[in-house]
Coordinates of N, CA and C in Angstrom, one line a residue:
X936 N 0.8 -1.2 0.0 CA 0.0 0.0 0.0 C 0.9 1.2 0.0
X937 N 0.7 2.0 -1.0 CA 1.6 3.2 -1.2 C 0.8 4.5 -0.8
X938 N 1.5 5.5 -0.3 CA 0.9 6.8 -0.2 C 1.3 7.6 -1.4
X939 N 0.2 8.0 -2.1 CA 0.4 8.6 -3.5 C -0.1 10.0 -3.6
X940 N 0.7 10.9 -4.2 CA 0.2 12.2 -4.6 C 0.0 12.2 -6.1
X941 N -1.2 12.6 -6.6 CA -1.5 12.6 -8.0 C -1.5 14.0 -8.6
X942 N -0.9 14.2 -9.7 CA -0.9 15.5 -10.4 C -1.5 15.4 -11.8
X943 N -2.5 16.2 -12.1 CA -3.1 16.2 -13.4 C -4.1 17.3 -13.4
X944 N -4.6 17.6 -14.6 CA -5.6 18.7 -14.8 C -6.8 18.3 -15.7
X945 N -6.6 17.9 -17.0 CA -7.7 17.7 -17.9 C -8.5 16.4 -17.7
X946 N -9.5 16.3 -18.5 CA -10.4 15.1 -18.5 C -9.6 13.8 -18.7
X947 N -8.6 13.9 -19.5 CA -7.8 12.7 -19.8 C -7.2 12.1 -18.6
X948 N -6.9 12.9 -17.5 CA -6.3 12.3 -16.3 C -7.3 11.7 -15.3
X949 N -8.6 12.0 -15.5 CA -9.6 11.6 -14.5 C -9.7 10.0 -14.4
X950 N -9.7 9.2 -15.5 CA -9.8 7.8 -15.3 C -8.6 7.2 -14.5
X951 N -7.4 7.9 -14.7 CA -6.2 7.4 -14.0 C -6.3 7.7 -12.5
X952 N -6.8 8.9 -12.2 CA -7.1 9.2 -10.8 C -8.1 8.3 -10.2
X953 N -9.2 8.0 -10.9 CA -10.2 7.1 -10.5 C -9.7 5.7 -10.2
X954 N -8.8 5.2 -11.0 CA -8.3 3.8 -10.8 C -7.5 3.8 -9.5
X955 N -6.8 4.9 -9.2 CA -6.0 4.9 -7.9 C -6.9 5.0 -6.7
X956 N -8.0 5.8 -6.9 CA -9.0 5.9 -5.8 C -9.6 4.6 -5.4
X957 N -9.8 3.8 -6.5 CA -10.4 2.5 -6.3 C -9.4 1.4 -6.0
X958 N -8.2 1.7 -5.8 CA -7.1 0.7 -5.5 C -7.0 0.6 -4.0
X959 N -6.0 -0.2 -3.6 CA -5.7 -0.4 -2.2 C -4.8 0.7 -1.7
X960 N -4.3 1.5 -2.6 CA -3.3 2.5 -2.3 C -4.0 3.8 -1.7
X961 N -3.3 4.6 -1.0 CA -3.8 5.8 -0.3 C -3.5 7.1 -1.1
X962 N -4.5 7.8 -1.6 CA -4.4 9.1 -2.2 C -4.3 10.1 -1.1
X963 N -3.1 10.7 -0.9 CA -2.9 11.6 0.2 C -3.0 13.1 -0.3
X964 N -3.0 13.3 -1.6 CA -3.1 14.6 -2.2 C -3.3 14.6 -3.7
X965 N -4.0 15.6 -4.2 CA -4.2 15.8 -5.6 C -3.8 17.2 -6.0
X966 N -2.9 17.3 -6.9 CA -2.4 18.6 -7.3 C -2.9 18.9 -8.7
X967 N -3.5 20.1 -8.9 CA -4.1 20.4 -10.2 C -4.0 21.9 -10.4
X968 N -4.3 22.3 -11.6 CA -4.1 23.8 -12.0 C -5.1 24.6 -11.2
X969 N -4.7 25.9 -10.9 CA -5.6 26.8 -10.3 C -6.9 27.1 -11.2
X970 N -8.0 27.4 -10.5 CA -9.2 27.7 -11.2 C -8.9 28.9 -12.2
X971 N -9.5 28.8 -13.4 CA -9.2 29.9 -14.4 C -10.5 30.4 -15.0
X972 N -10.6 31.7 -15.4 CA -11.8 32.2 -16.0 C -11.9 31.5 -17.4
X973 N -13.2 31.2 -17.7 CA -13.5 30.5 -19.0 C -14.9 30.9 -19.4
X974 N -15.1 30.7 -20.7 CA -16.5 31.0 -21.3 C -16.7 32.4 -21.5
X975 N -17.9 32.7 -22.0 CA -18.3 34.1 -22.4 C -18.3 35.0 -21.2
X976 N -18.8 34.4 -20.0 CA -18.9 35.2 -18.8 C -17.6 35.3 -18.0
X977 N -16.5 34.6 -18.5 CA -15.2 34.5 -17.8 C -15.4 34.1 -16.4
X978 N -16.3 33.1 -16.2 CA -16.5 32.6 -14.8 C -15.4 31.6 -14.4
X979 N -15.0 31.7 -13.1 CA -13.9 30.8 -12.7 C -14.3 29.4 -12.8
X980 N -13.5 28.6 -13.5 CA -13.8 27.2 -13.8 C -12.8 26.2 -13.2
X981 N -13.3 25.2 -12.6 CA -12.4 24.2 -12.0 C -12.0 23.1 -13.0
X982 N -10.8 22.6 -12.9 CA -10.3 21.6 -13.8 C -11.1 20.3 -13.6
X983 N -11.1 19.4 -14.6 CA -11.8 18.1 -14.5 C -11.3 17.3 -13.3
X984 N -10.0 17.4 -13.1 CA -9.4 16.6 -12.0 C -9.9 17.1 -10.7
X985 N -10.0 18.5 -10.5 CA -10.4 19.0 -9.3 C -11.9 18.6 -9.0
X986 N -12.7 18.7 -10.0 CA -14.1 18.3 -9.9 C -14.2 16.9 -9.3
X987 N -13.5 15.9 -9.9 CA -13.5 14.6 -9.5 C -12.9 14.4 -8.0
X988 N -11.9 15.2 -7.8 CA -11.2 15.1 -6.4 C -12.2 15.6 -5.4
X989 N -12.9 16.7 -5.6 CA -13.9 17.2 -4.7 C -15.0 16.2 -4.4
X990 N -15.5 15.5 -5.5 CA -16.5 14.5 -5.4 C -16.1 13.3 -4.5
X991 N -14.8 13.1 -4.4 CA -14.3 12.0 -3.7 C -13.6 12.4 -2.4
X992 N -13.8 13.7 -2.0 CA -13.2 14.2 -0.7 C -11.7 14.0 -0.6
X993 N -11.0 14.3 -1.7 CA -9.6 14.2 -1.7 C -8.9 15.5 -1.3
X994 N -7.8 15.5 -0.8 CA -7.0 16.7 -0.4 C -6.5 17.3 -1.7
X995 N -6.9 18.6 -1.9 CA -6.5 19.3 -3.2 C -5.6 20.4 -3.0
X996 N -4.5 20.5 -3.8 CA -3.6 21.6 -3.8 C -3.6 22.2 -5.2
X997 N -3.6 23.6 -5.3 CA -3.6 24.3 -6.6 C -2.6 25.4 -6.6
X998 N -1.3 25.0 -6.6 CA -0.2 26.0 -6.5 C -0.1 26.8 -7.8
X999 N 0.1 28.1 -7.7 CA 0.4 28.9 -8.8 C 1.8 28.7 -9.3
X1000 N 2.8 28.5 -8.3 CA 4.2 28.3 -8.6 C 4.6 27.0 -7.9
X1001 N 5.2 26.1 -8.7 CA 5.6 24.8 -8.1 C 6.9 24.9 -7.2
X1002 N 7.6 26.0 -7.3 CA 8.8 26.2 -6.4 C 8.5 27.0 -5.2
X1003 N 7.2 27.4 -5.0 CA 6.8 28.2 -3.8 C 7.1 27.4 -2.5
X1004 N 7.8 28.0 -1.6 CA 8.3 27.2 -0.4 C 7.1 26.7 0.4
X1005 N 6.0 27.5 0.5 CA 4.9 27.1 1.3 C 4.2 25.8 0.7
X1006 N 4.2 25.8 -0.7 CA 3.6 24.6 -1.3 C 4.6 23.4 -1.1
X1007 N 5.9 23.6 -1.3 CA 6.8 22.5 -1.1 C 6.7 21.9 0.3
X1008 N 6.6 22.8 1.3 CA 6.5 22.3 2.7 C 5.2 21.5 2.9
X1009 N 4.1 22.0 2.3 CA 2.9 21.2 2.4 C 3.0 19.9 1.7
X1010 N 3.7 19.9 0.5 CA 3.8 18.6 -0.2 C 4.7 17.7 0.6
X1011 N 5.7 18.1 1.2 CA 6.6 17.3 2.0 C 5.8 16.7 3.2
X1012 N 4.9 17.5 3.7 CA 4.1 17.1 4.9 C 3.2 15.9 4.6
X1013 N 2.9 15.6 3.3 CA 2.0 14.5 3.0 C 2.8 13.2 3.0
X1014 N 4.1 13.2 3.1 CA 4.9 12.0 3.2 C 4.5 10.9 2.2
X1015 N 4.4 11.3 1.0 CA 4.1 10.4 -0.1 C 5.3 9.5 -0.4
X1016 N 5.0 8.3 -0.8 CA 6.0 7.3 -1.3 C 6.3 7.6 -2.8
X1017 N 5.2 8.0 -3.5 CA 5.3 8.0 -5.0 C 4.4 9.2 -5.5
X1018 N 4.9 9.9 -6.5 CA 4.1 10.9 -7.2 C 3.7 10.3 -8.5
X1019 N 2.5 10.5 -8.9 CA 2.0 10.1 -10.2 C 1.5 11.3 -11.0
X1020 N 2.0 11.4 -12.2 CA 1.7 12.6 -13.1 C 1.0 12.2 -14.4
X1021 N -0.1 12.8 -14.7 CA -0.8 12.6 -15.9 C -1.3 13.9 -16.5
X1022 N -0.8 14.3 -17.6 CA -1.3 15.5 -18.3 C -1.2 16.7 -17.3
X1023 N -0.1 17.0 -16.8 CA 0.2 18.1 -15.9 C 1.3 19.0 -16.5
X1024 N 1.8 20.0 -15.8 CA 2.8 20.8 -16.4 C 4.2 20.2 -16.0
X1025 N 5.2 20.8 -16.6 CA 6.6 20.3 -16.3 C 7.0 20.6 -14.9
X1026 N 7.5 19.6 -14.2 CA 7.9 19.7 -12.8 C 9.3 20.1 -12.6
X1027 N 9.6 21.0 -11.6 CA 11.0 21.2 -11.3 C 11.6 20.0 -10.5
X1028 N 12.9 19.9 -10.5 CA 13.5 18.8 -9.9 C 13.2 18.7 -8.4
X1029 N 13.1 19.8 -7.7 CA 12.8 19.8 -6.3 C 11.5 19.1 -6.0
X1030 N 10.6 19.0 -7.0 CA 9.3 18.3 -6.8 C 9.5 16.9 -7.2
X1031 N 9.9 16.6 -8.5 CA 9.9 15.2 -8.9 C 10.9 14.3 -8.2
X1032 N 11.9 15.0 -7.6 CA 12.9 14.2 -6.9 C 12.6 14.0 -5.4
X1033 N 11.4 14.5 -5.0 CA 11.0 14.5 -3.5 C 10.7 13.1 -3.0
X1034 N 9.8 12.3 -3.6 CA 9.3 11.1 -3.0 C 10.4 10.0 -3.1
X1035 N 10.5 9.1 -2.1 CA 11.5 8.1 -2.0 C 11.4 7.1 -3.1
X1036 N 10.2 6.8 -3.7 CA 10.1 5.8 -4.7 C 10.0 6.5 -6.1
X1037 N 10.2 7.8 -6.2 CA 10.3 8.5 -7.4 C 9.0 9.1 -7.9
X1038 N 9.0 9.7 -9.1 CA 7.8 10.3 -9.7 C 7.6 9.6 -11.1
X1039 N 6.4 9.1 -11.3 CA 6.2 8.5 -12.6 C 5.2 9.3 -13.4
X1040 N 5.3 9.2 -14.7 CA 4.4 9.9 -15.6 C 3.7 8.9 -16.6
X1041 N 2.5 9.1 -16.9 CA 1.9 8.4 -18.0 C 1.7 9.3 -19.2
X1042 N 2.3 8.9 -20.4 CA 2.3 9.7 -21.6 C 1.6 8.9 -22.7
X1043 N 0.8 9.7 -23.5 CA -0.1 9.0 -24.4 C 0.6 8.8 -25.8
X1044 N 1.7 8.1 -25.8 CA 2.3 7.6 -27.0 C 3.2 6.5 -26.6
X1045 N 3.8 5.9 -27.6 CA 4.8 4.8 -27.4 C 6.2 5.5 -27.5
X1046 N 6.7 5.9 -26.3 CA 8.0 6.6 -26.2 C 9.1 5.7 -26.8
X1047 N 10.1 6.3 -27.4 CA 10.4 7.8 -27.5 C 9.7 8.6 -28.5
X1048 N 8.8 7.9 -29.3 CA 8.1 8.7 -30.3 C 7.0 9.6 -29.7
X1049 N 6.8 10.7 -30.3 CA 5.8 11.7 -29.9 C 5.9 12.2 -28.5
X1050 N 7.1 12.6 -28.2 CA 7.3 13.4 -27.0 C 6.7 14.8 -27.2
X1051 N 6.1 15.3 -26.1 CA 5.5 16.6 -26.2 C 4.1 16.7 -25.8
X1052 N 3.5 17.9 -26.0 CA 2.2 18.2 -25.4 C 1.0 17.6 -26.1
X1053 N 1.1 17.2 -27.4 CA -0.1 16.8 -28.1 C 0.2 15.4 -28.9
X1054 N 0.5 14.4 -28.2 CA 0.9 13.1 -28.9 C -0.2 12.5 -29.6
X1055 N -1.4 12.6 -29.1 CA -2.6 11.9 -29.7 C -2.9 12.6 -31.0
X1056 N -2.9 13.9 -31.0 CA -3.2 14.6 -32.3 C -2.2 14.3 -33.4
X1057 N -0.9 14.4 -33.0 CA 0.1 14.2 -34.0 C 0.2 12.8 -34.6
X1058 N -0.1 11.8 -33.7 CA -0.1 10.4 -34.2 C -1.2 10.2 -35.3
X1059 N -2.3 10.9 -35.2 CA -3.4 10.8 -36.2 C -3.0 11.6 -37.4
X1060 N -2.5 12.9 -37.1 CA -2.2 13.8 -38.2 C -1.1 13.1 -39.2
X1061 N -0.2 12.4 -38.6 CA 0.9 11.7 -39.3 C 0.5 10.4 -39.9
X1062 N -0.8 10.0 -39.7 CA -1.3 8.8 -40.4 C -0.8 7.5 -39.8
X1063 N -0.4 7.5 -38.5 CA 0.0 6.3 -37.8 C -1.1 5.3 -37.7
X1064 N -0.7 4.0 -37.8 CA -1.7 3.0 -37.6 C -1.7 2.4 -36.2
X1065 N -0.8 2.9 -35.3 CA -0.7 2.4 -34.0 C -0.1 3.5 -33.1
X1066 N -0.6 3.5 -31.9 CA 0.0 4.4 -30.8 C -0.1 3.6 -29.5
X1067 N -0.2 4.3 -28.4 CA -0.3 3.6 -27.1 C -0.1 4.6 -26.0
X1068 N 0.2 4.0 -24.8 CA 0.5 4.8 -23.6 C 1.8 4.2 -23.0
X1069 N 2.6 5.0 -22.3 CA 3.8 4.6 -21.7 C 3.9 5.2 -20.3
X1070 N 4.3 4.4 -19.4 CA 4.6 4.9 -18.0 C 6.2 4.9 -17.9
X1071 N 6.7 5.9 -17.2 CA 8.1 6.1 -17.1 C 8.4 6.9 -15.9
X1072 N 9.7 6.8 -15.4 CA 10.1 7.6 -14.3 C 10.6 9.0 -14.9
X1073 N 10.1 10.1 -14.3 CA 10.5 11.4 -14.7 C 12.0 11.7 -14.3
X1074 N 12.7 12.3 -15.3 CA 14.0 12.8 -15.0 C 14.1 14.1 -15.7
X1075 N 15.3 14.7 -15.8 CA 15.5 16.1 -16.1 C 14.9 16.5 -17.4
X1076 N 15.2 15.7 -18.5 CA 14.7 16.1 -19.8 C 13.3 15.5 -20.0
X1077 N 12.4 16.3 -20.6 CA 11.0 15.9 -20.7 C 10.8 14.7 -21.5
X1078 N 10.0 13.8 -20.9 CA 9.5 12.5 -21.6 C 10.7 11.6 -22.0
X1079 N 11.8 11.6 -21.3 CA 13.0 10.8 -21.6 C 13.3 9.8 -20.6
X1080 N 12.6 9.7 -19.5 CA 13.0 8.8 -18.4 C 12.8 7.3 -18.8
X1081 N 13.3 6.4 -17.8 CA 13.3 5.0 -18.1 C 11.8 4.5 -18.1
X1082 N 11.6 3.6 -19.1 CA 10.2 3.1 -19.3 C 9.9 2.0 -18.4
X1083 N 8.7 2.0 -17.8 CA 8.2 0.9 -17.0 C 7.3 0.0 -17.8
X1084 N 6.2 0.5 -18.3 CA 5.4 -0.3 -19.2 C 4.9 0.5 -20.4
X1085 N 4.7 -0.1 -21.5 CA 4.2 0.5 -22.7 C 3.1 -0.4 -23.3
X1086 N 1.9 0.1 -23.5 CA 0.8 -0.7 -24.1 C 0.3 -0.1 -25.4
X1087 N 0.1 -0.9 -26.4 CA -0.2 -0.5 -27.7 C -1.7 -0.3 -27.9
X1088 N -2.1 0.6 -28.8 CA -3.5 0.8 -29.2 C -3.5 1.1 -30.7
X1089 N -4.3 0.3 -31.5 CA -4.4 0.5 -32.9 C -5.2 1.8 -33.2
X1090 N -4.9 2.4 -34.3 CA -5.6 3.6 -34.8 C -6.3 3.2 -36.1
X1091 N -7.6 3.2 -36.1 CA -8.4 2.9 -37.3 C -8.2 4.0 -38.4
X1092 N -8.3 3.6 -39.7 CA -8.1 4.5 -40.8 C -9.0 5.7 -40.7
X1093 N -10.2 5.5 -40.2 CA -11.2 6.6 -40.1 C -11.4 7.2 -38.7
X1094 N -10.5 6.8 -37.8 CA -10.7 7.3 -36.4 C -10.3 8.7 -36.2
X1095 N -11.1 9.5 -35.5 CA -10.7 10.9 -35.1 C -9.9 10.9 -33.9
X1096 N -9.3 12.0 -33.6 CA -8.5 12.2 -32.4 C -9.4 12.1 -31.2
X1097 N -10.6 12.6 -31.3 CA -11.6 12.5 -30.2 C -11.9 11.1 -29.8
X1098 N -12.1 10.2 -30.8 CA -12.4 8.8 -30.5 C -11.1 8.1 -29.9
X1099 N -10.0 8.4 -30.5 CA -8.7 7.8 -30.0 C -8.4 8.3 -28.5
X1100 N -8.7 9.5 -28.3 CA -8.5 10.1 -26.9 C -9.3 9.3 -25.9
X1101 N -10.6 9.0 -26.2 CA -11.4 8.2 -25.3 C -10.8 6.8 -25.0
X1102 N -10.3 6.2 -26.1 CA -9.8 4.8 -26.0 C -8.5 4.8 -25.1
X1103 N -7.7 5.8 -25.3 CA -6.4 5.9 -24.6 C -6.6 6.3 -23.1
X1104 N -7.7 7.0 -22.8 CA -8.0 7.2 -21.4 C -8.2 5.9 -20.7
X1105 N -9.0 5.0 -21.3 CA -9.3 3.7 -20.6 C -8.0 2.8 -20.6
X1106 N -7.3 2.8 -21.7 CA -6.1 2.0 -21.7 C -5.1 2.6 -20.7
X1107 N -5.0 3.9 -20.6 CA -4.1 4.5 -19.7 C -4.4 4.2 -18.2
X1108 N -5.7 4.1 -17.9 CA -6.1 3.7 -16.5 C -5.6 2.4 -16.1
X1109 N -5.7 1.4 -17.1 CA -5.2 0.0 -16.8 C -3.7 0.0 -16.7
X1110 N -3.0 0.7 -17.6 CA -1.6 0.7 -17.6 C -1.0 1.3 -16.3
X1111 N -1.6 2.4 -15.9 CA -1.2 3.1 -14.7 C -1.4 2.2 -13.5
X1112 N -2.6 1.6 -13.4 CA -2.8 0.7 -12.2 C -1.8 -0.4 -12.2
X1113 N -1.5 -1.0 -13.3 CA -0.5 -2.1 -13.4 C 0.9 -1.6 -12.9
X1114 N 1.2 -0.3 -13.3 CA 2.5 0.2 -13.0 C 2.6 0.5 -11.5
X1115 N 1.6 1.1 -10.9 CA 1.7 1.4 -9.5 C 1.7 0.2 -8.6
X1116 N 0.9 -0.8 -9.0 CA 1.0 -2.1 -8.3 C 2.3 -2.8 -8.4
X1117 N 3.0 -2.7 -9.6 CA 4.3 -3.3 -9.8 C 5.3 -2.6 -8.9
X1118 N 5.2 -1.3 -8.8 CA 6.2 -0.5 -8.0 C 6.0 -0.9 -6.5
X1119 N 4.7 -1.0 -6.1 CA 4.4 -1.4 -4.7 C 5.0 -2.7 -4.4
X1120 N 5.0 -3.6 -5.4 CA 5.5 -5.0 -5.2 C 7.0 -5.1 -5.3
X1121 N 7.6 -4.0 -5.8 CA 9.1 -3.9 -6.0 C 9.5 -4.8 -7.2
X1122 N 8.6 -5.0 -8.1 CA 9.0 -5.9 -9.3 C 8.5 -5.2 -10.6
X1123 N 9.4 -4.4 -11.1 CA 9.1 -3.6 -12.3 C 10.3 -3.3 -13.1
X1124 N 10.2 -3.2 -14.5 CA 11.3 -2.9 -15.3 C 11.6 -1.4 -15.3
X1125 N 12.8 -1.1 -15.7 CA 13.2 0.3 -15.9 C 14.1 0.3 -17.2
X1126 N 13.5 0.4 -18.3 CA 14.1 0.2 -19.6 C 14.5 1.6 -20.2
X1127 N 15.8 1.9 -20.4 CA 16.2 3.1 -21.0 C 15.6 3.3 -22.4
X1128 N 15.1 4.5 -22.7 CA 14.5 4.8 -24.0 C 15.6 4.6 -25.2
X1129 N 15.1 4.1 -26.3 CA 16.0 3.9 -27.4 C 16.5 5.3 -27.9
X1130 N 17.7 5.4 -28.3 CA 18.3 6.6 -29.0 C 18.1 6.4 -30.5
X1131 N 17.1 6.9 -31.0 CA 16.8 6.8 -32.5 C 16.9 8.2 -33.1
X1132 N 17.2 8.2 -34.4 CA 17.4 9.5 -35.1 C 16.1 10.0 -35.7
X1133 N 15.1 9.1 -36.0 CA 13.9 9.5 -36.7 C 12.7 9.7 -35.7
X1134 N 13.0 10.4 -34.6 CA 12.0 10.7 -33.6 C 11.0 11.7 -34.1
X1135 N 9.7 11.4 -34.0 CA 8.6 12.3 -34.3 C 8.2 13.1 -33.1
X1136 N 8.0 14.4 -33.2 CA 7.7 15.1 -32.0 C 6.2 15.5 -32.0
X1137 N 5.7 16.0 -30.8 CA 4.3 16.3 -30.7 C 4.1 17.6 -30.0
X1138 N 4.5 18.7 -30.7 CA 4.4 20.0 -30.0 C 2.9 20.4 -29.8
X1139 N 2.7 21.4 -28.9 CA 1.4 21.9 -28.6 C 0.7 22.4 -29.8
X1140 N -0.6 22.2 -29.9 CA -1.5 22.6 -31.0 C -1.9 24.1 -30.8
X1141 N -1.6 24.9 -31.7 CA -2.1 26.3 -31.6 C -3.1 26.6 -32.8
X1142 N -3.7 27.7 -32.7 CA -4.7 28.1 -33.8 C -4.0 28.1 -35.2
X1143 N -2.8 28.6 -35.2 CA -2.1 28.6 -36.5 C -1.8 27.2 -37.0
X1144 N -1.7 26.2 -36.1 CA -1.4 24.9 -36.5 C -2.6 24.3 -37.3
X1145 N -3.8 24.8 -37.1 CA -5.0 24.2 -37.6 C -5.3 24.6 -39.0
X1146 N -4.5 25.4 -39.7 CA -4.8 25.8 -41.0 C -4.5 24.7 -42.0
X1147 N -5.4 24.4 -42.9 CA -5.3 23.3 -43.9 C -4.5 23.8 -45.1
X1148 N -3.5 23.0 -45.5 CA -2.8 23.3 -46.7 C -3.4 22.5 -47.8
X1149 N -4.3 23.1 -48.6 CA -5.0 22.4 -49.7 C -4.2 21.9 -50.8
X1150 N -2.9 22.3 -50.9 CA -2.1 21.8 -52.0 C -1.4 20.5 -51.6
X1151 N -1.6 20.0 -50.4 CA -1.1 18.7 -50.0 C -2.0 17.6 -50.6
X1152 N -1.4 16.3 -50.6 CA -2.2 15.2 -51.1 C -3.5 15.0 -50.3
X1153 N -4.5 14.3 -50.9 CA -5.7 14.1 -50.3 C -5.6 13.4 -48.9
X1154 N -4.8 12.3 -48.9 CA -4.6 11.5 -47.7 C -4.0 12.4 -46.5
X1155 N -3.1 13.3 -46.9 CA -2.5 14.1 -45.9 C -3.5 15.1 -45.3
X1156 N -4.3 15.7 -46.1 CA -5.4 16.6 -45.6 C -6.4 15.8 -44.8
X1157 N -6.8 14.6 -45.3 CA -7.7 13.8 -44.5 C -7.2 13.5 -43.1
X1158 N -6.0 13.0 -43.0 CA -5.4 12.7 -41.7 C -5.3 14.0 -40.8
X1159 N -5.0 15.1 -41.5 CA -4.9 16.4 -40.7 C -6.2 16.7 -40.1
X1160 N -7.3 16.6 -40.8 CA -8.6 16.9 -40.3 C -9.0 15.9 -39.2
X1161 N -8.7 14.6 -39.4 CA -9.0 13.6 -38.3 C -8.2 13.9 -37.1
X1162 N -7.0 14.4 -37.2 CA -6.1 14.7 -36.1 C -6.5 15.9 -35.3
X1163 N -7.5 16.6 -35.8 CA -8.0 17.8 -35.1 C -9.5 17.7 -34.7
X1164 N -10.1 16.7 -35.2 CA -11.6 16.5 -35.0 C -11.8 15.8 -33.6
X1165 N -12.6 16.5 -32.8 CA -12.8 16.1 -31.4 C -14.0 15.1 -31.3
X1166 N -14.7 14.9 -32.4 CA -15.8 14.0 -32.4 C -15.9 13.2 -33.7

């Protein structure tokens, strides 16, 4: 039984948090983004992770700055064995190096391919036939740590990023649960990531990214639209 702090913000992270809540492990804290104005009325809106955490009476922290000493002291006071990160922001070393059993991340690609903020989008945009989820230990360089488990997910030729997103949420929950249980049992792999030259990256999607280049081949345009279609 591990004492765990979970870090995440969007809808994608909720099934991963839920699987930990339903495990034998103890969730001693949930860290998520501060409430932000959203919508036409700019009303303060809570993250999906916060909404779920409140419904389950979990201890919530919403630091503006991850190096704030008051936040770090509160984080230390939770005496967590392990930090679990899913779709959160980049952590400073003083945070990810804190727990005795390390900090793990679940990333929605088969690392080392598609490191970055939008791996699901770019896998579809590039016409991949397969992707997956990877759990790994966080280290200094983003998405480069030693791999624990990687599970594959096929991509259908007509599948949109929204459909794939939903499938990877469910796969991710299973992979994360398997990872945490293996760490608790002290029996888990730590495989260094392959050093390959043809790595495909997954940078954040901006409004400018979404412009269609109609001079490209039909298949390229089709995949581009699928990779940005949420439904």
